[in-house]
C-alpha cells in the first residue's frame, strides 16, 4: 500500500569565568573557520591549575578546575575534528600530516589527564575528586565484564602498519583474486592482534566490541536469527524490486541537486521542531561540508561538543542518492547536537542506536519524495526500502563472518577466510560486496551487525509511518533524545520509544513480508474504492461497505481496513476522515 500523496510547494555555552593560568578562549559560533592547531602546553597549564586546586581545601575551586579540564578536552577534540574534515575535503600529504599530529596531540591530552586524575585520587581530597570522576569519567569502565588491555603507542603503531598495508593493497593494480588473498592475510593478522588484547578467559574481541557498542543483546541472540534472515529477506527484496522496475518512468530521468542539504532543510520543519532547529543551526554556522573528486569518499557526522553542535561531511557522488545520504547524516547531526556528553565521558557508543537516528530520518523523508522527485517518487522510495533489506542482509552476513573468523583465526588460512565469506554471501543472497572492500572488518571489528539491527528498526518505523506519519515522527523524536553514550541498550531504547521487538524472529518472518506487501500492492492508503485517488468518494464507498450485508472480499478488506485491525469497521471511517483532513 502506497502512502497517500502529500502536496507541498546556536546556542553557545558561556566560557568559564576562570583566570589563573588557564589559556583564554571562547567557544566559537561557527565551524566555518578551518583547523587552527592545538598547543599541548594548554592542557599542561590546565592540569597544573587542577593540581593546585586539589591541594587546596576549596571544593568549589576543585570542581571549577575539573570542569575546565573537561572543557579543554572538548576543545582539543574540536580541533581534531576540524583537522579530520580538512583532510577529508582535501587529502593532501600536508593535511594528512596535520591530522596525524593532531591525533597524537589528542592522545597526549587524554594520557596527561589520566595520569593527573590517577594522582588526584591519592590526595587528601581523594573522596571528593572521586565523586566528580564518577559523574562519567570512570562510570562505564566498571561495567565491562570482558576486559581489554590498554594499547601502547608501539601496539597502535603495529596496528596502523597493518591498516596501511591494507590500504596499499586496495589501491594497487593487483587482480581481484590477488587483492582478496592479500587482504585476507592482513585481516587474519589484525584479528589475532585484536584478540590478543582481550584479558578475559574464553572471550574474544567481538565479545568486547558488543560491550563497547553498548549492546543489550549477545552474539548468540543474533545467531538465532541468521537462518530466518537469510530466508525471508531475499523474498521481500525480490517483491520490492519487481514493483520498482514496473513503476520507473524513464523519461523523467534522474533528479540531482546542486546543494542536497538545502533540499533536506526545506522539509525539516515538516517533521519536528527539533529538526527545524537543527537545520537552522547547520545553515547558520557552516556545519555542512562536502567533498568530491579526490576527497574522502566516506560521509560522516561528528560531535563538536565544544560548540554544542556537530559537523557533517558528505562526499558528493553527483547522483540522486546524495539526497538520502544528506538526510542520513542530518539524522546523526540532530541527535548529536542535542547530546551534551563531554568527550572525556565517552567510553563507548551505541552505534546501533546511532544508525536508527540516521536511517530512521531517511525513512521519514520518503514521505516527501513526491514533492522532491515527482513522478519517480515511488521508484526511489522503493529503492530506499530495498536498501534497508540489503543492509539487514549485509549486517547479518558480515556479523556471522566476523564471529566465525574471530573464533577460528588461529586455524584459518587466507583462502579459508575468502571461502567462508563467499559461502555466506551465497546464503544471504543480497550482499555481494567483495570482502576486502569492507573497511569496517579491518578497522571496526564487531560493528557490522549495527547495519542490520538499525535497519530493522527503520523498517519498523516505516510500517508505522504508512498508517500514522505523526506517530512515526513521535517515535523517532523520542529516540533521537536517547543518548548513544549513556549506556542505554538498543532493545531498551526501542521499547521505551514504542518500537516493536525487532530482534524477535516473528518480526523477521512476519513484519518484513507484510511491509513488502504494503509497499508493492499498488493501493494508495485511503483509496478505499481503488480508483487511484483519495477523495470524498472513498468515504461514501467505505460507508457502503460498512452497511453491506454479507462477507467482504479480501480485496475490499485490503483497501478499507485502514486501521489494520483485520476488519472493516467504524475505526476505519475515523481513520479515513483524518486522512482526508491531512492529519495522518
XYZ file of C-alpha atoms in Angstrom:
584
model
C 0.000 0.000 0.000
C 1.459 3.340 -1.025
C 1.337 6.396 1.173
C -1.350 8.969 0.499
C 0.068 11.780 -1.665
C 1.006 14.902 0.212
C 1.086 18.112 -1.883
C 3.844 20.549 -0.866
C 5.043 23.561 -2.759
C 23.429 28.134 18.278
C 23.160 28.391 21.453
C 26.759 28.790 22.684
C 27.690 27.899 26.249
C 29.344 30.676 28.280
C 33.069 30.461 28.848
C 34.066 29.524 32.367
C 34.900 32.638 34.315
C 38.315 31.478 35.486
C 41.579 33.327 35.401
C 44.688 31.758 36.945
C 46.970 30.476 34.189
C 44.206 28.894 32.131
C 44.603 29.811 28.422
C 41.847 32.228 27.460
C 39.404 31.054 24.833
C 35.772 31.432 23.948
C 33.551 28.954 22.146
C 33.178 29.964 18.525
C 29.771 30.492 16.972
C 30.740 28.779 13.758
C 32.898 25.944 12.491
C 33.467 27.744 9.196
C 36.989 28.630 10.246
C 39.488 25.911 9.494
C 41.696 23.926 11.841
C 43.928 26.294 13.808
C 46.059 23.786 15.691
C 46.464 22.782 19.313
C 49.320 23.690 21.640
C 49.785 20.885 24.180
C 51.015 23.407 26.751
C 47.325 24.315 27.093
C 46.474 21.013 28.770
C 49.685 21.110 30.811
C 48.680 24.514 32.139
C 45.090 23.472 32.874
C 46.227 20.349 34.711
C 48.788 22.320 36.725
C 45.977 24.541 37.982
C 43.822 21.490 38.676
C 46.610 20.073 40.845
C 46.778 23.378 42.733
C 43.039 23.144 43.326
C 43.275 19.554 44.559
C 45.955 20.624 47.037
C 43.622 23.302 48.445
C 40.653 22.875 50.777
C 38.209 24.621 48.446
C 35.839 22.101 46.840
C 34.240 24.737 44.609
C 37.734 25.538 43.295
C 38.381 21.843 42.647
C 35.078 21.443 40.831
C 35.663 24.538 38.691
C 39.076 23.316 37.619
C 37.749 19.801 36.983
C 35.111 21.306 34.688
C 37.865 23.275 32.964
C 39.718 20.010 32.309
C 36.574 18.591 30.718
C 36.156 21.692 28.558
C 39.782 21.564 27.449
C 39.314 18.013 26.198
C 36.295 19.198 24.216
C 38.446 21.934 22.686
C 41.230 19.511 21.743
C 38.734 17.193 20.070
C 37.113 20.155 18.353
C 40.453 20.868 16.713
C 40.904 17.168 15.928
C 37.560 17.026 14.122
C 38.327 20.179 12.139
C 41.649 18.629 11.132
C 39.856 15.468 10.039
C 37.292 17.379 7.972
C 40.070 19.448 6.421
C 41.865 16.261 5.372
C 38.624 14.648 4.161
C 37.943 17.573 1.858
C 41.487 17.888 0.565
C 43.525 14.705 1.012
C 46.994 16.162 0.588
C 50.104 14.855 2.332
C 50.242 18.093 4.289
C 46.675 17.731 5.583
C 47.251 14.071 6.426
C 50.317 15.006 8.452
C 48.329 17.753 10.182
C 45.616 15.267 11.123
C 48.206 12.719 12.291
C 49.905 15.296 14.507
C 46.571 16.463 15.928
C 45.612 12.843 16.649
C 48.840 12.428 18.609
C 48.132 15.675 20.476
C 44.659 14.413 21.406
C 46.132 11.178 22.733
C 48.621 13.249 24.721
C 45.762 15.233 26.247
C 43.981 12.078 27.398
C 47.189 10.467 28.669
C 48.066 13.541 30.744
C 44.564 13.695 32.180
C 44.601 10.008 33.094
C 47.949 10.447 34.843
C 46.804 13.541 36.724
C 43.475 12.093 37.855
C 45.193 8.896 38.989
C 47.360 11.018 41.287
C 44.409 13.127 42.421
C 42.582 10.144 43.931
C 45.549 9.632 46.262
C 45.455 13.105 47.789
C 43.682 14.476 50.852
C 40.716 15.393 48.648
C 40.567 11.973 47.017
C 36.990 11.264 48.095
C 35.656 14.456 46.551
C 37.727 14.061 43.381
C 36.483 10.500 43.061
C 32.874 11.702 43.372
C 33.470 14.077 40.448
C 35.063 11.346 38.382
C 32.079 9.063 38.989
C 29.865 11.526 37.095
C 31.123 9.968 33.892
C 34.889 9.623 33.748
C 35.010 6.154 35.316
C 31.352 5.148 35.337
C 31.225 2.924 32.273
C 34.670 1.372 32.641
C 33.500 -0.621 35.635
C 30.567 -2.162 33.753
C 32.599 -4.197 31.260
C 32.709 -7.915 32.022
C 35.051 -8.650 29.118
C 38.285 -6.769 29.795
C 40.715 -5.390 27.220
C 44.342 -4.387 27.679
C 45.318 -0.792 27.029
C 47.108 -0.266 23.725
C 50.583 1.235 23.933
C 51.975 3.596 21.306
C 54.012 0.684 19.939
C 50.927 -1.511 19.677
C 48.968 1.222 17.936
C 51.846 1.656 15.505
C 51.779 -2.098 14.808
C 48.045 -1.988 14.085
C 48.368 1.116 11.938
C 51.092 -0.523 9.874
C 48.744 -3.415 9.088
C 45.983 -0.968 8.176
C 48.414 0.917 5.965
C 49.272 -2.343 4.178
C 45.547 -2.950 3.679
C 45.030 0.495 2.143
C 48.022 -0.022 -0.135
C 46.586 -3.309 -1.408
C 43.233 -1.639 -2.079
C 44.916 0.954 -4.252
C 47.188 -1.481 -6.058
C 46.841 -2.800 -9.602
C 46.562 -6.397 -8.394
C 43.744 -8.610 -9.650
C 40.555 -9.084 -7.630
C 41.651 -12.558 -6.540
C 45.087 -11.301 -5.517
C 43.550 -8.458 -3.522
C 41.201 -10.874 -1.765
C 44.003 -13.177 -0.647
C 46.392 -10.375 0.298
C 43.716 -8.601 2.331
C 42.644 -11.888 3.923
C 46.215 -12.399 5.123
C 46.285 -8.898 6.606
C 42.829 -9.430 8.105
C 43.933 -12.583 9.917
C 46.868 -10.696 11.419
C 44.542 -7.916 12.566
C 42.079 -10.406 14.061
C 44.902 -12.028 16.019
C 46.042 -8.585 17.144
C 42.555 -7.603 18.346
C 42.084 -10.949 20.097
C 45.460 -10.578 21.831
C 44.118 -7.511 23.643
C 41.408 -9.485 25.453
C 42.218 -10.349 29.064
C 39.052 -12.299 29.915
C 39.236 -16.063 29.518
C 37.039 -17.771 26.887
C 36.246 -14.436 25.209
C 37.366 -12.738 22.021
C 37.364 -9.191 20.729
C 33.841 -9.487 19.310
C 32.538 -10.128 22.840
C 34.326 -6.971 23.965
C 33.050 -4.991 20.974
C 29.436 -5.818 21.829
C 30.045 -4.115 25.190
C 31.891 -1.222 23.591
C 28.887 -0.531 21.368
C 26.520 -0.641 24.393
C 24.550 -3.619 23.108
C 21.971 -5.293 25.312
C 21.902 -8.409 23.137
C 24.607 -11.008 22.586
C 26.232 -12.652 19.558
C 24.171 -15.742 20.396
C 20.931 -13.716 20.258
C 21.808 -12.635 16.726
C 22.941 -16.101 15.661
C 19.430 -17.431 16.356
C 18.065 -15.102 13.660
C 20.633 -15.858 10.944
C 18.680 -18.520 9.070
C 15.353 -16.647 9.158
C 17.052 -13.501 7.884
C 18.709 -15.399 5.042
C 15.394 -17.000 4.051
C 12.949 -14.072 4.276
C 14.965 -11.053 3.194
C 15.630 -12.144 -0.370
C 11.936 -12.873 -0.992
C 10.896 -9.431 0.275
C 13.627 -7.776 -1.766
C 12.540 -9.574 -4.930
C 8.946 -8.382 -4.467
C 10.037 -4.786 -3.910
C 12.464 -4.779 -6.818
C 9.865 -6.171 -9.238
C 7.474 -3.355 -8.316
C 10.284 -0.808 -8.538
C 11.133 -1.775 -12.110
C 7.456 -1.612 -13.043
C 6.836 1.937 -11.780
C 10.010 3.560 -13.135
C 9.375 6.422 -15.552
C 12.425 6.519 -17.795
C 11.518 9.846 -19.384
C 11.677 11.596 -16.008
C 15.362 10.776 -15.655
C 17.472 11.036 -12.527
C 16.931 14.134 -10.422
C 20.006 15.635 -8.750
C 20.502 18.776 -6.689
C 23.210 21.425 -6.523
C 23.002 21.549 -2.726
C 21.452 18.478 -1.145
C 21.289 19.912 2.345
C 19.307 22.912 1.138
C 16.637 20.465 -0.044
C 16.779 18.458 3.180
C 16.471 21.600 5.294
C 13.335 22.731 3.436
C 11.405 19.726 4.767
C 12.860 19.615 8.282
C 10.018 21.687 9.734
C 7.507 19.157 8.408
C 8.991 16.538 10.698
C 9.607 18.264 14.035
C 10.759 21.413 15.808
C 13.968 19.577 16.729
C 14.834 19.092 13.079
C 13.882 22.638 12.156
C 16.240 23.967 14.833
C 18.971 21.577 13.717
C 18.621 22.671 10.091
C 18.886 26.319 11.086
C 21.996 25.539 13.131
C 23.681 23.796 10.210
C 22.933 26.564 7.730
C 23.762 29.469 10.029
C 27.047 28.028 11.283
C 28.608 26.378 8.254
C 28.306 22.875 9.680
C 27.714 21.083 6.379
C 30.904 20.375 4.456
C 31.253 18.488 1.188
C 33.941 16.786 -0.836
C 34.176 15.464 -4.374
C 36.705 14.084 -6.821
C 39.790 13.129 -4.819
C 38.188 13.834 -1.430
C 37.454 11.184 1.196
C 34.534 9.134 -0.149
C 33.213 8.246 3.322
C 30.478 10.575 4.573
C 30.221 11.076 8.339
C 28.901 13.304 11.095
C 30.950 14.023 14.201
C 30.105 15.585 17.532
C 31.509 19.065 18.272
C 30.838 19.283 21.974
C 32.961 22.419 22.350
C 30.419 24.478 20.405
C 27.436 22.323 21.419
C 26.873 21.100 17.896
C 28.124 18.577 15.353
C 29.513 18.769 11.829
C 28.503 16.918 8.664
C 30.960 15.860 5.994
C 29.413 14.428 2.827
C 31.096 13.125 -0.282
C 29.083 14.143 -3.337
C 28.762 11.419 -5.974
C 26.538 13.613 -8.143
C 23.773 11.017 -8.023
C 20.197 11.065 -6.744
C 21.260 9.029 -3.707
C 23.220 12.072 -2.479
C 19.978 13.476 -1.094
C 19.217 10.411 1.043
C 22.820 10.493 2.279
C 22.331 14.119 3.326
C 19.150 13.138 5.200
C 21.017 10.205 6.764
C 23.827 12.410 8.075
C 21.331 15.047 9.190
C 19.718 12.412 11.398
C 23.077 11.914 13.103
C 23.550 15.669 13.429
C 20.140 16.204 15.015
C 20.807 13.623 17.727
C 24.442 14.556 18.379
C 23.903 18.302 18.681
C 21.339 17.646 21.449
C 23.703 15.318 23.333
C 25.893 17.208 25.804
C 28.061 14.260 26.884
C 31.653 15.567 27.215
C 34.339 13.791 25.189
C 36.083 12.815 28.416
C 32.991 10.839 29.420
C 32.702 8.898 26.170
C 33.906 5.340 26.804
C 31.903 3.753 24.027
C 28.839 4.472 21.955
C 25.665 2.701 20.946
C 26.197 2.723 17.199
C 23.121 0.548 16.699
C 21.035 3.384 18.091
C 23.047 5.993 16.194
C 22.207 4.303 12.909
C 18.482 4.380 13.727
C 18.856 8.132 14.234
C 20.093 8.339 10.645
C 18.221 5.562 8.845
C 15.013 6.495 10.617
C 15.167 10.008 9.211
C 15.793 8.613 5.733
C 12.561 6.655 6.129
C 10.567 9.705 7.244
C 11.875 11.719 4.302
C 10.457 9.202 1.820
C 7.086 10.696 2.740
C 8.182 13.849 0.899
C 9.561 12.134 -2.195
C 6.555 13.073 -4.329
C 7.403 16.736 -3.768
C 11.145 16.211 -4.116
C 11.328 13.811 -7.052
C 7.949 13.989 -8.780
C 6.744 11.037 -10.873
C 9.604 8.731 -9.872
C 8.922 9.110 -6.166
C 7.666 5.540 -5.742
C 10.641 4.165 -7.674
C 13.078 5.971 -5.384
C 11.100 5.213 -2.235
C 11.138 1.517 -3.085
C 14.861 1.879 -3.661
C 15.214 3.061 -0.063
C 13.190 0.078 1.145
C 15.338 -2.285 -0.882
C 18.478 -0.690 0.530
C 17.223 -1.336 4.062
C 16.713 -5.004 3.258
C 20.211 -5.200 1.779
C 21.555 -3.531 4.939
C 19.850 -6.159 7.093
C 21.214 -8.984 4.952
C 24.685 -7.450 4.855
C 24.692 -6.901 8.598
C 23.772 -10.495 9.383
C 26.175 -11.809 6.762
C 29.071 -9.673 8.000
C 28.345 -10.482 11.624
C 28.257 -14.233 11.017
C 31.506 -13.931 9.058
C 33.270 -11.913 11.771
C 32.169 -14.209 14.564
C 33.431 -17.247 12.687
C 36.847 -15.754 11.874
C 37.427 -14.388 15.381
C 36.590 -17.832 16.784
C 38.806 -19.758 14.336
C 41.553 -17.317 13.315
C 44.407 -19.434 14.676
C 43.490 -22.361 12.430
C 42.482 -20.453 9.290
C 44.423 -19.642 6.142
C 43.773 -16.590 3.940
C 41.983 -18.865 1.475
C 39.755 -20.129 4.308
C 38.761 -16.527 5.038
C 37.851 -15.864 1.415
C 35.945 -19.152 1.084
C 33.929 -18.503 4.245
C 32.911 -15.062 3.049
C 31.784 -16.411 -0.333
C 29.838 -19.192 1.391
C 27.893 -16.682 3.481
C 27.330 -14.373 0.505
C 25.538 -17.254 -1.223
C 23.497 -17.933 1.905
C 22.209 -14.355 2.307
C 21.973 -13.674 -1.469
C 21.600 -9.871 -1.336
C 25.045 -8.682 -0.304
C 27.814 -9.273 -2.827
C 30.291 -6.561 -1.825
C 33.804 -8.080 -2.041
C 35.218 -8.953 1.360
C 38.321 -6.807 1.002
C 36.274 -3.673 0.247
C 34.565 -3.715 3.649
C 36.879 -1.484 5.677
C 34.844 -1.998 8.862
C 36.114 -5.577 9.092
C 39.647 -4.229 9.354
C 39.103 -1.039 11.338
C 35.979 -1.608 13.479
C 35.552 -5.316 14.234
C 32.167 -6.230 15.654
C 30.444 -3.209 14.170
C 28.757 -4.679 11.112
C 25.663 -6.075 12.838
C 24.724 -2.456 13.586
C 23.683 -2.083 9.960
C 21.235 -4.956 10.338
C 19.589 -4.142 13.655
C 19.276 -0.422 12.914
C 17.751 -1.185 9.509
C 15.245 -3.483 11.228
C 14.235 -0.583 13.483
C 13.917 1.687 10.433
C 11.679 -0.928 8.797
C 9.517 -0.938 11.912
C 9.303 2.858 11.758
C 8.289 2.642 8.091
C 5.497 0.196 8.865
C 4.134 2.671 11.424
C 4.615 5.669 9.113
C 2.459 4.223 6.355
C -0.545 4.251 8.642
C 0.303 7.087 11.005
C 3.011 9.571 9.997
C 2.619 11.624 13.168
C 3.037 8.571 15.377
C 6.194 7.597 13.491
C 7.568 11.114 13.988
C 6.801 10.917 17.696
C 8.655 7.601 17.996
C 11.614 8.929 16.025
C 11.802 12.168 18.017
C 11.741 10.292 21.317
C 14.514 8.011 20.092
C 16.662 10.929 18.906
C 16.695 12.176 22.502
C 18.219 8.930 23.781
C 21.969 9.381 24.144
C 24.235 6.935 22.361
C 26.818 7.473 25.124
C 24.940 6.853 28.379
C 24.911 3.055 28.182
C 21.264 2.683 27.157
C 20.884 -0.586 25.271
C 19.414 -0.849 21.798
C 16.429 -3.014 22.735
C 15.650 -0.948 25.834
C 15.811 2.277 23.835
C 13.438 0.979 21.168
C 10.970 -0.368 23.713
C 10.895 2.938 25.610
C 10.012 4.775 22.382
C 7.218 2.458 21.235
C 9.065 0.282 18.716
C 8.429 -3.427 18.299
C 11.000 -6.010 19.361
C 12.860 -6.097 16.054
C 15.186 -8.863 17.265
C 12.299 -11.278 17.656
C 12.110 -13.942 14.964
C 8.450 -13.113 14.302
C 9.449 -9.608 13.251
C 11.658 -11.006 10.512
C 9.293 -13.763 9.415
C 6.065 -11.701 9.565
C 6.647 -7.927 9.742
C 9.108 -7.666 6.867
C 6.925 -9.612 4.388
C 3.909 -7.524 5.473
C 5.719 -4.257 4.773
C 6.922 -5.568 1.423
C 3.300 -6.346 0.557
C 2.147 -2.873 1.641
C 4.823 -1.226 -0.468
C 4.094 -3.209 -3.614
C 0.344 -3.865 -3.778
C -0.262 -0.655 -5.757
C -3.016 0.527 -3.417
C -2.894 4.107 -2.196
C -3.514 4.328 1.534
C -7.023 5.777 1.969
C -8.129 4.981 -1.592
C -10.897 2.638 -0.470
C -12.605 2.455 -3.882
C -9.233 1.794 -5.570
C -9.583 4.386 -8.351
C -6.124 5.909 -7.865
C -7.028 8.992 -5.801
C -8.180 9.780 -2.277
C -11.302 11.949 -2.191
C -14.830 12.162 -0.764
C -15.927 9.236 -2.929
C -13.785 6.997 -0.735
C -15.833 7.956 2.319
C -19.047 7.042 0.517
C -17.563 3.742 -0.609
C -16.335 2.874 2.875
C -19.749 3.678 4.379
C -21.394 1.414 1.806
C -19.061 -1.407 2.815
C -19.891 -0.829 6.476
C -23.611 -1.078 5.697
C -23.267 -4.002 3.299
C -24.636 -7.339 4.368
C -22.658 -10.478 3.820
C -18.968 -11.203 3.729
C -16.494 -8.647 2.424
C -13.942 -9.813 -0.112
C -10.233 -9.852 0.674
C -9.683 -7.187 -1.984
C -12.145 -4.817 -0.314
C -10.699 -5.547 3.103
C -7.202 -4.726 1.862
C -8.194 -1.208 0.773
C -10.755 -0.495 3.501
C -9.072 -1.867 6.634
C -7.219 1.382 7.269
C -6.804 0.762 10.992
C -5.181 -2.595 10.224
C -7.206 -4.493 12.813
C -8.334 -7.261 10.453
C -11.871 -5.953 9.886
C -13.768 -3.126 8.196
C -15.482 -1.075 10.904
C -16.085 2.415 12.287
C -12.413 2.771 13.232
C -11.579 2.782 9.524
C -14.065 5.580 8.897
C -12.448 7.716 11.584
C -9.052 6.965 10.106
C -10.195 7.981 6.619
C -11.617 11.252 7.922
C -8.230 12.070 9.461
C -6.529 11.221 6.169
C -8.933 13.466 4.280
C -8.187 16.267 6.732
C -4.483 15.831 6.008
C -3.770 14.886 9.617
C -2.365 11.390 9.390
